[in-house]
């Protein structure tokens, strides 16, 4: 049996799955496939991607990210001598996040919980939740962490620290705005505009995260998230 593990359901992380599934692989994924990018429906999402990568690259495309083996908490795969732990750490980056952990080798595939520049996206997740996920990543003391985008960091703990610093800084900034009744538009004014054609460029990530975290902080301030 060959397995394909999807760390989450963003298009850039699963649109190639159909090729492997047709080659006989079974898919391990979280069953919650909801992402903002698919809000307009799957056809609209495909049309968006044709615009991004061209029709040729999308030829033969089919959605193939529905799990054959669903993981909502944790699951251990044993392939010969090798153990692979697949676990849902919480909805920090997206509802269907999974971490992939090789316990013997101490290698962690973090998906987009971590990206090279420390600006992980929370528009499909939640900043507080992602901070809890980062605590969990820290506690794993991985020797090697593979981020969802960019180079493998020489010191994994540094990238976690940098990501945490970015998120807590953004939360403090947005919280201050909310407390002073600064409208979101003005609270975001200091940030460069999002790139209209590149939704995940650094500027776009920073601005879209800020809008999301502003709303999160507003909800907390108003006591809307209390149990
Ligand atoms: Zn992602």
Tab-separated table of C-alpha atoms in Angstrom, residues 22-177:
chain	number	residue	atom	x	y	z
A	22	UNK	CA	-4.293	7.444	-10.115
A	23	UNK	CA	-0.934	5.729	-9.573
A	24	UNK	CA	-2.499	3.766	-6.738
A	25	UNK	CA	-1.812	5.849	-3.645
A	26	UNK	CA	-4.407	6.091	-0.888
A	27	UNK	CA	-4.902	9.478	0.734
A	28	UNK	CA	-4.428	10.235	4.415
A	29	UNK	CA	-5.926	13.610	5.332
A	30	UNK	CA	-8.114	15.418	7.805
A	31	UNK	CA	-11.736	15.154	6.680
A	32	UNK	CA	-12.445	18.868	7.178
A	33	UNK	CA	-11.756	20.250	3.714
A	34	UNK	CA	-13.188	23.735	4.277
A	35	UNK	CA	-10.940	26.593	3.161
A	36	UNK	CA	-11.711	30.198	2.285
A	37	UNK	CA	-10.303	29.729	-1.231
A	38	UNK	CA	-13.106	27.255	-1.980
A	39	UNK	CA	-15.895	29.475	-0.643
A	40	UNK	CA	-17.133	30.241	-4.145
A	41	UNK	CA	-17.472	26.516	-4.854
A	42	UNK	CA	-15.090	24.007	-6.389
A	43	UNK	CA	-15.671	25.105	-10.002
A	44	UNK	CA	-14.753	28.694	-9.134
A	45	UNK	CA	-11.649	27.434	-7.347
A	46	UNK	CA	-10.577	25.490	-10.434
A	47	UNK	CA	-11.216	28.536	-12.640
A	48	UNK	CA	-9.019	30.622	-10.292
A	49	UNK	CA	-6.238	28.087	-10.664
A	50	UNK	CA	-6.493	27.930	-14.418
A	51	UNK	CA	-5.854	31.664	-14.315
A	52	UNK	CA	-2.841	31.169	-12.031
A	53	UNK	CA	-1.087	28.156	-13.596
A	54	UNK	CA	-2.698	27.888	-17.042
A	55	UNK	CA	-5.036	25.365	-18.613
A	56	UNK	CA	-2.257	22.966	-19.582
A	57	UNK	CA	-1.075	22.502	-16.018
A	58	UNK	CA	-4.651	21.810	-14.923
A	59	UNK	CA	-5.411	19.221	-17.611
A	60	UNK	CA	-6.733	16.006	-16.043
A	61	UNK	CA	-7.254	17.710	-12.730
A	62	UNK	CA	-9.747	16.232	-10.312
A	63	UNK	CA	-10.167	16.831	-6.619
A	64	UNK	CA	-8.449	13.964	-4.831
A	65	UNK	CA	-8.092	15.290	-1.285
A	66	UNK	CA	-10.980	13.425	0.323
A	67	UNK	CA	-9.284	11.017	2.720
A	68	UNK	CA	-9.334	7.256	2.274
A	69	UNK	CA	-7.955	7.164	5.788
A	70	UNK	CA	-9.205	10.120	7.807
A	71	UNK	CA	-7.249	11.513	10.748
A	72	UNK	CA	-8.994	13.817	13.214
A	73	UNK	CA	-6.816	13.248	16.289
A	74	UNK	CA	-3.774	11.031	15.666
A	75	UNK	CA	-2.825	7.922	13.772
A	76	UNK	CA	0.399	5.943	13.492
A	77	UNK	CA	1.452	4.343	10.243
A	78	UNK	CA	3.917	1.493	10.445
A	79	UNK	CA	5.772	0.789	7.231
A	80	UNK	CA	8.321	-1.911	7.924
A	81	UNK	CA	10.727	-0.455	10.462
A	82	UNK	CA	9.444	3.040	10.038
A	83	UNK	CA	6.779	4.715	12.141
A	84	UNK	CA	5.011	7.816	10.936
A	85	UNK	CA	2.737	9.702	13.287
A	86	UNK	CA	0.044	11.836	11.685
A	87	UNK	CA	-1.713	14.192	14.085
A	88	UNK	CA	-4.194	17.060	14.023
A	89	UNK	CA	-2.693	19.729	16.294
A	90	UNK	CA	-5.707	22.060	16.208
A	91	UNK	CA	-7.026	24.468	13.577
A	92	UNK	CA	-4.151	26.947	13.662
A	93	UNK	CA	-3.487	27.384	9.948
A	94	UNK	CA	-6.653	25.676	8.696
A	95	UNK	CA	-9.407	23.392	9.952
A	96	UNK	CA	-7.836	20.330	8.356
A	97	UNK	CA	-4.226	20.742	9.520
A	98	UNK	CA	-2.112	17.655	10.077
A	99	UNK	CA	1.448	17.363	11.340
A	100	UNK	CA	3.601	14.479	10.118
A	101	UNK	CA	6.161	13.250	12.618
A	102	UNK	CA	8.904	10.669	12.295
A	103	UNK	CA	9.607	9.899	15.967
A	104	UNK	CA	12.794	7.900	15.486
A	105	UNK	CA	14.369	10.406	13.104
A	106	UNK	CA	12.804	13.371	14.985
A	107	UNK	CA	11.723	14.917	11.698
A	108	UNK	CA	8.591	17.053	11.574
A	109	UNK	CA	6.717	17.976	8.414
A	110	UNK	CA	4.888	21.044	9.641
A	111	UNK	CA	2.721	21.897	6.643
A	112	UNK	CA	1.921	25.602	6.575
A	113	UNK	CA	1.961	25.862	10.359
A	114	UNK	CA	5.492	27.042	9.613
A	115	UNK	CA	6.786	28.878	6.555
A	116	UNK	CA	10.292	30.083	5.868
A	117	UNK	CA	9.785	33.756	6.737
A	118	UNK	CA	7.752	33.246	9.907
A	119	UNK	CA	4.579	34.793	8.486
A	120	UNK	CA	2.263	31.770	8.693
A	121	UNK	CA	-1.263	32.452	7.502
A	122	UNK	CA	-4.220	32.371	9.871
A	123	UNK	CA	-7.028	33.487	7.536
A	124	UNK	CA	-8.372	29.914	7.510
A	125	UNK	CA	-7.339	29.271	11.093
A	126	UNK	CA	-6.925	31.239	14.279
A	127	UNK	CA	-3.944	33.047	15.798
A	128	UNK	CA	-4.466	31.827	19.390
A	129	UNK	CA	-4.882	28.316	18.104
A	130	UNK	CA	-1.740	28.581	15.985
A	131	UNK	CA	0.184	29.804	19.041
A	132	UNK	CA	-0.928	26.664	20.900
A	133	UNK	CA	0.194	24.557	17.925
A	134	UNK	CA	3.598	26.276	18.069
A	135	UNK	CA	3.889	25.309	21.759
A	136	UNK	CA	3.232	21.739	20.740
A	137	UNK	CA	5.832	21.923	17.971
A	138	UNK	CA	8.349	23.316	20.474
A	139	UNK	CA	7.664	20.474	22.887
A	140	UNK	CA	8.505	17.930	20.187
A	141	UNK	CA	12.150	19.087	20.023
A	142	UNK	CA	12.436	18.143	16.378
A	143	UNK	CA	15.921	17.781	14.921
A	144	UNK	CA	14.612	18.787	11.511
A	145	UNK	CA	11.493	20.758	10.679
A	146	UNK	CA	10.231	20.904	7.112
A	147	UNK	CA	8.109	24.031	6.638
A	148	UNK	CA	5.224	24.226	4.174
A	149	UNK	CA	7.121	26.721	2.012
A	150	UNK	CA	10.779	27.662	1.704
A	151	UNK	CA	14.011	26.316	3.072
A	152	UNK	CA	14.482	23.938	5.976
A	153	UNK	CA	15.625	26.087	8.916
A	154	UNK	CA	18.988	25.375	10.462
A	155	UNK	CA	17.490	25.933	13.900
A	156	UNK	CA	13.839	24.843	14.012
A	157	UNK	CA	13.233	26.515	17.393
A	158	UNK	CA	14.243	29.862	15.895
A	159	UNK	CA	11.621	29.634	13.178
A	160	UNK	CA	8.989	28.721	15.774
A	161	UNK	CA	10.138	31.668	17.880
A	162	UNK	CA	10.026	34.020	14.931
A	163	UNK	CA	6.525	32.867	13.990
A	164	UNK	CA	5.351	33.271	17.568
A	165	UNK	CA	6.858	36.747	17.723
A	166	UNK	CA	5.088	37.779	14.537
A	167	UNK	CA	1.711	36.487	15.748
A	168	UNK	CA	1.855	37.917	19.265
A	169	UNK	CA	3.103	41.251	17.883
A	170	UNK	CA	0.210	41.375	15.425
A	171	UNK	CA	-2.264	40.462	18.156
A	172	UNK	CA	-0.957	43.235	20.424
A	173	UNK	CA	-1.113	45.754	17.596
A	174	UNK	CA	-4.662	44.848	16.591
A	175	UNK	CA	-5.775	44.621	20.222
A	176	UNK	CA	-4.486	48.157	20.827
A	177	UNK	CA	-6.456	49.354	17.815
